[in-house]
Short mmCIF file of C-alpha atoms in Angstrom, two decimals:
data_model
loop_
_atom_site.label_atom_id
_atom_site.label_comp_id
_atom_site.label_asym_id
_atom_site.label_seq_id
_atom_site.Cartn_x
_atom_site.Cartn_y
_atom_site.Cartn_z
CA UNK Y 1 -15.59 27.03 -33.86
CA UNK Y 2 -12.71 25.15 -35.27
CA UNK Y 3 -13.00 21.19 -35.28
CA UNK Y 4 -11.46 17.84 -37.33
CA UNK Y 5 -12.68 14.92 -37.38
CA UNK Y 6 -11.43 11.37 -39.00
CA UNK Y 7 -12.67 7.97 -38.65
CA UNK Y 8 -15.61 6.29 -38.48
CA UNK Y 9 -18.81 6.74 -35.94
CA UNK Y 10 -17.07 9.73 -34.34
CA UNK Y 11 -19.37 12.32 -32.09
CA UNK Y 12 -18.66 16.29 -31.72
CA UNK Y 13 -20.95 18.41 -30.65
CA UNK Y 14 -21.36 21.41 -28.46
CA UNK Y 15 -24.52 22.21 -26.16
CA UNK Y 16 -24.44 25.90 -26.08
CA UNK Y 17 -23.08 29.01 -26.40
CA UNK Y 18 -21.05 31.12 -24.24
CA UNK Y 19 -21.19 34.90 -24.38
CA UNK Y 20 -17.69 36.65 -24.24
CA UNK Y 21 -18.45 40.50 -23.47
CA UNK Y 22 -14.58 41.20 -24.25
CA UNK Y 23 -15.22 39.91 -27.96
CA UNK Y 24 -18.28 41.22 -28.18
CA UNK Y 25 -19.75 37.77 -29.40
CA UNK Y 26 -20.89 34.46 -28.63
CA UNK Y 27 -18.91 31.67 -28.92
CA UNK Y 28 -19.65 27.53 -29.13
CA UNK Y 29 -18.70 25.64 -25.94
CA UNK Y 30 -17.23 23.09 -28.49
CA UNK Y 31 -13.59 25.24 -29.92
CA UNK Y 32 -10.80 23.79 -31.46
CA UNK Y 33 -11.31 19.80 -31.25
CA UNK Y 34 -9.33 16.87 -32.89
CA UNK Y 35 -10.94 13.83 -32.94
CA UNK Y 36 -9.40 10.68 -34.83
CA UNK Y 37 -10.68 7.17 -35.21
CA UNK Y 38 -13.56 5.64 -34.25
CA UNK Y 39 -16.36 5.38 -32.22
CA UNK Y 40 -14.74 8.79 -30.18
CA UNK Y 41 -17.02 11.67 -28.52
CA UNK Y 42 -16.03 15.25 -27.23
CA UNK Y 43 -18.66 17.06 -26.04
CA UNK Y 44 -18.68 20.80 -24.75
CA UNK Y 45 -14.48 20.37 -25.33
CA UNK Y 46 -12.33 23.43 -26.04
CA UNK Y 47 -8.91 23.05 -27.26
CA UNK Y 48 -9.13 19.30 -26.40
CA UNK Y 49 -7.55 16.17 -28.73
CA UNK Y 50 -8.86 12.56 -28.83
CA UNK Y 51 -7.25 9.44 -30.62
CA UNK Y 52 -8.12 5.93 -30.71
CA UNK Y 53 -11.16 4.02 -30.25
CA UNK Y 54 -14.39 4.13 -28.14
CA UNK Y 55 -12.67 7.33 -25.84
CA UNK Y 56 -15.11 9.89 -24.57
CA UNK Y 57 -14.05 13.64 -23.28
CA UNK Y 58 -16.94 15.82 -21.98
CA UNK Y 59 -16.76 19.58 -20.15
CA UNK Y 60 -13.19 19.25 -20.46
CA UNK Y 61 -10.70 21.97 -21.62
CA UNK Y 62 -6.71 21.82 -23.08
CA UNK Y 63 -6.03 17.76 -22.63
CA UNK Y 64 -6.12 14.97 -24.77
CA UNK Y 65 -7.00 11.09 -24.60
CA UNK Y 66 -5.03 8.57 -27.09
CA UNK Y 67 -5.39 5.01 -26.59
CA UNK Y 68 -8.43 3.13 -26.27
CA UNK Y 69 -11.93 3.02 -24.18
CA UNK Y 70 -10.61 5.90 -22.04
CA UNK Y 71 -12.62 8.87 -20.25
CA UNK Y 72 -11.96 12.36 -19.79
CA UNK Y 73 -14.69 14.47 -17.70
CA UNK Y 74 -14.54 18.23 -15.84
CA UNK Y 75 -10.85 18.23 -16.72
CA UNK Y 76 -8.36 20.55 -18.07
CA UNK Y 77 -4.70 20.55 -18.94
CA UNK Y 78 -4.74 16.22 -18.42
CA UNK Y 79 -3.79 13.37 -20.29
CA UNK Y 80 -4.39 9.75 -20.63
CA UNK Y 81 -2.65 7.92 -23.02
CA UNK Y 82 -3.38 3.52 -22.76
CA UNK Y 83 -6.52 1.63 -22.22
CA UNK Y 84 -9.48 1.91 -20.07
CA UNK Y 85 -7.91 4.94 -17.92
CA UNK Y 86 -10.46 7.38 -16.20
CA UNK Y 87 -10.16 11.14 -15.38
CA UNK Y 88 -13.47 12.35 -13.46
CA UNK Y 89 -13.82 15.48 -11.81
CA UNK Y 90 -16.64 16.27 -9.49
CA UNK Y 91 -17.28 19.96 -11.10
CA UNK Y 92 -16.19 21.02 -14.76
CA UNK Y 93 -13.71 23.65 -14.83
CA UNK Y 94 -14.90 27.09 -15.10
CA UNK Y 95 -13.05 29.33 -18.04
CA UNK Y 96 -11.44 32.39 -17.67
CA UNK Y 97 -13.98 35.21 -18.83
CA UNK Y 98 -11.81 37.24 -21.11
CA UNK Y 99 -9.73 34.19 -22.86
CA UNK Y 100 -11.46 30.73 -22.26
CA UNK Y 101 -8.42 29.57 -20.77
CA UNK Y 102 -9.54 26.98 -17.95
CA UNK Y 103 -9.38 29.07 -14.66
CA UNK Y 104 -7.74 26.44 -12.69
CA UNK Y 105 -5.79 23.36 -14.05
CA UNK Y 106 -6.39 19.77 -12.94
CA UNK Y 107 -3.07 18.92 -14.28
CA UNK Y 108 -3.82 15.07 -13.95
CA UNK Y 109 -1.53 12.66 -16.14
CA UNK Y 110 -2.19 8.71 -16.70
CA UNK Y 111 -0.02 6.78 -18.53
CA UNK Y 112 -1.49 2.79 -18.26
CA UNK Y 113 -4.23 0.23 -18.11
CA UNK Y 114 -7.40 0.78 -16.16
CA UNK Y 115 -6.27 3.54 -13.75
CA UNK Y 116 -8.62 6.04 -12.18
CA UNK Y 117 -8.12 9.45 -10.89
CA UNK Y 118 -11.27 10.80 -9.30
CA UNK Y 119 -13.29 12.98 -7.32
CA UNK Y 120 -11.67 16.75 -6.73
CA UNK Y 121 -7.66 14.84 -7.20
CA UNK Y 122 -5.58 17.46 -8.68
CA UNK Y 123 -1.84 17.39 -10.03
CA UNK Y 124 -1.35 13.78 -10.07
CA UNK Y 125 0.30 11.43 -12.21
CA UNK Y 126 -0.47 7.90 -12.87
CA UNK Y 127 1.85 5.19 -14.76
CA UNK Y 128 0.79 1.68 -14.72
CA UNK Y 129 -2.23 -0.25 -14.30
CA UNK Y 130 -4.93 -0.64 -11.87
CA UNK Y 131 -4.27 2.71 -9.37
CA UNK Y 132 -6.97 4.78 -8.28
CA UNK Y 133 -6.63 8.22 -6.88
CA UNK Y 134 -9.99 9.54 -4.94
CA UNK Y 135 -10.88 11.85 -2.57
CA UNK Y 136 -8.96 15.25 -2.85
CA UNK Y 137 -5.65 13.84 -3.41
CA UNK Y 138 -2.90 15.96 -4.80
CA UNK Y 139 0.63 15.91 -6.18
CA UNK Y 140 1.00 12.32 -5.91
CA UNK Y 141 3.47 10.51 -8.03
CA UNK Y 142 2.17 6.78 -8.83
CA UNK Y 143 3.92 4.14 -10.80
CA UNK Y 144 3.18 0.65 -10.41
CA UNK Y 145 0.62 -1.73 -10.75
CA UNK Y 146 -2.59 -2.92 -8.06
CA UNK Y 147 -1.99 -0.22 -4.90
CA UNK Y 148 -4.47 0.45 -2.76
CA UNK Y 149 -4.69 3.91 -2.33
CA UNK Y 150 -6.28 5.73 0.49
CA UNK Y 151 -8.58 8.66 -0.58
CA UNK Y 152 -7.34 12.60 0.07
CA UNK Y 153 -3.60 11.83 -0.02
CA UNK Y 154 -1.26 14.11 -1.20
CA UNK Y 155 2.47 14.58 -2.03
CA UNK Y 156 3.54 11.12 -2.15
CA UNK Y 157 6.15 9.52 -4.35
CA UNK Y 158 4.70 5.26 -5.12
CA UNK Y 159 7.08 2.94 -6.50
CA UNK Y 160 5.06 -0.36 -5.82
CA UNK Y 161 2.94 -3.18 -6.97
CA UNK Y 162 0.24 -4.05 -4.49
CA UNK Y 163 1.38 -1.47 -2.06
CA UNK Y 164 -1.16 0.39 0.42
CA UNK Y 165 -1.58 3.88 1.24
CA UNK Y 166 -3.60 4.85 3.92
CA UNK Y 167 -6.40 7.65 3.96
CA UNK Y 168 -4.95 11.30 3.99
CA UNK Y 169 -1.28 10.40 4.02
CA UNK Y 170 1.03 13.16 3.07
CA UNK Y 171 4.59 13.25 2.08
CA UNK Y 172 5.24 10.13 1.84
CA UNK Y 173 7.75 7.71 0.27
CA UNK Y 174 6.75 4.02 -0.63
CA UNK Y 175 9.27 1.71 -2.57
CA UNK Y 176 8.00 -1.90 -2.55
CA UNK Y 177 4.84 -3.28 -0.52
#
């Protein structure tokens, strides 16, 4: 399908095809991809942009990744823009048969240095550096820099540095350690 690239030692590619009975047609699992600068690789990406240096995006639909040395994996409708930032799903979204459109959104957001959101985590966002979201936590709010987060949490506003939060907490408020 449609892709740009710019910059130096920059990887595209697409594994496969998908058939799309509504179109009547096959279409590349690799559609409508930006990559700029160098040393970047989106594979099996659809409608997915990547900036910087040394970022990677695989199986991952309608995000982008800016910044440098960051990953993007089974995701769709994320973002990471900084440094060493991970988003890693545990299964790559499925598309929606008719449009390609992700079925369901991870709707994960990092905005920092060496964060991590993990696992099945869905709806989080992430502003800072060194947080890591695991488990199947959701709608969590994180900015801050070195809390320890408990895995499967969900709904919790963080306003800390160093600040713990234990396994499966929900609806919680922390402001300071």
């Amino acid at each position: 399908e449609n892709s740009i690239i710019l910059g130096n030692r920059n990887t595209v590619k697409g594994t496969g095809t998908e058939t799309v009975v509504a179109l009547a047609r096959k279409r590349s699992t690799l559609s409508d991809t930006i990559v700029i600068g160098e040393s970047n690789s989106a594979t099996d990406t659809r409608v997915v942009g990547v900036m910087g240096g040394l970022n990677e995006a695989a199986s991952s639909y309608w995000s982008s990744v800016n910044g440098v040395q960051n990953k993007l994996t089974n995701s769709s409708a994320s973002n990471i823009i900084g440094i060493r930032n991970v988003i890693s799903m545990d299964v790559a979204p499925t598309t929606d048969f008719f449009t390609g459109a992700p079925s369901r959104y991870v709707q994960d957001n990092i905005i920092g240095v060496d964060n991590k959101i993990l696992g099945t985590s869905e709806q989080n966002s992430v502003i800072g550096s060194n947080n890591t979201l695991s488990g199947s936590s959701t709608q969590n709010f994180v900015a801050g820099f070195g809390n320890n987060l408990g895995e499967s949490i969900s709904g919790n506003q963080i306003l800390s540095s160093g600040g713990t939060v234990a396994d499966g907490v929900t609806d919680g408020v922390l402001i300071g350690r």
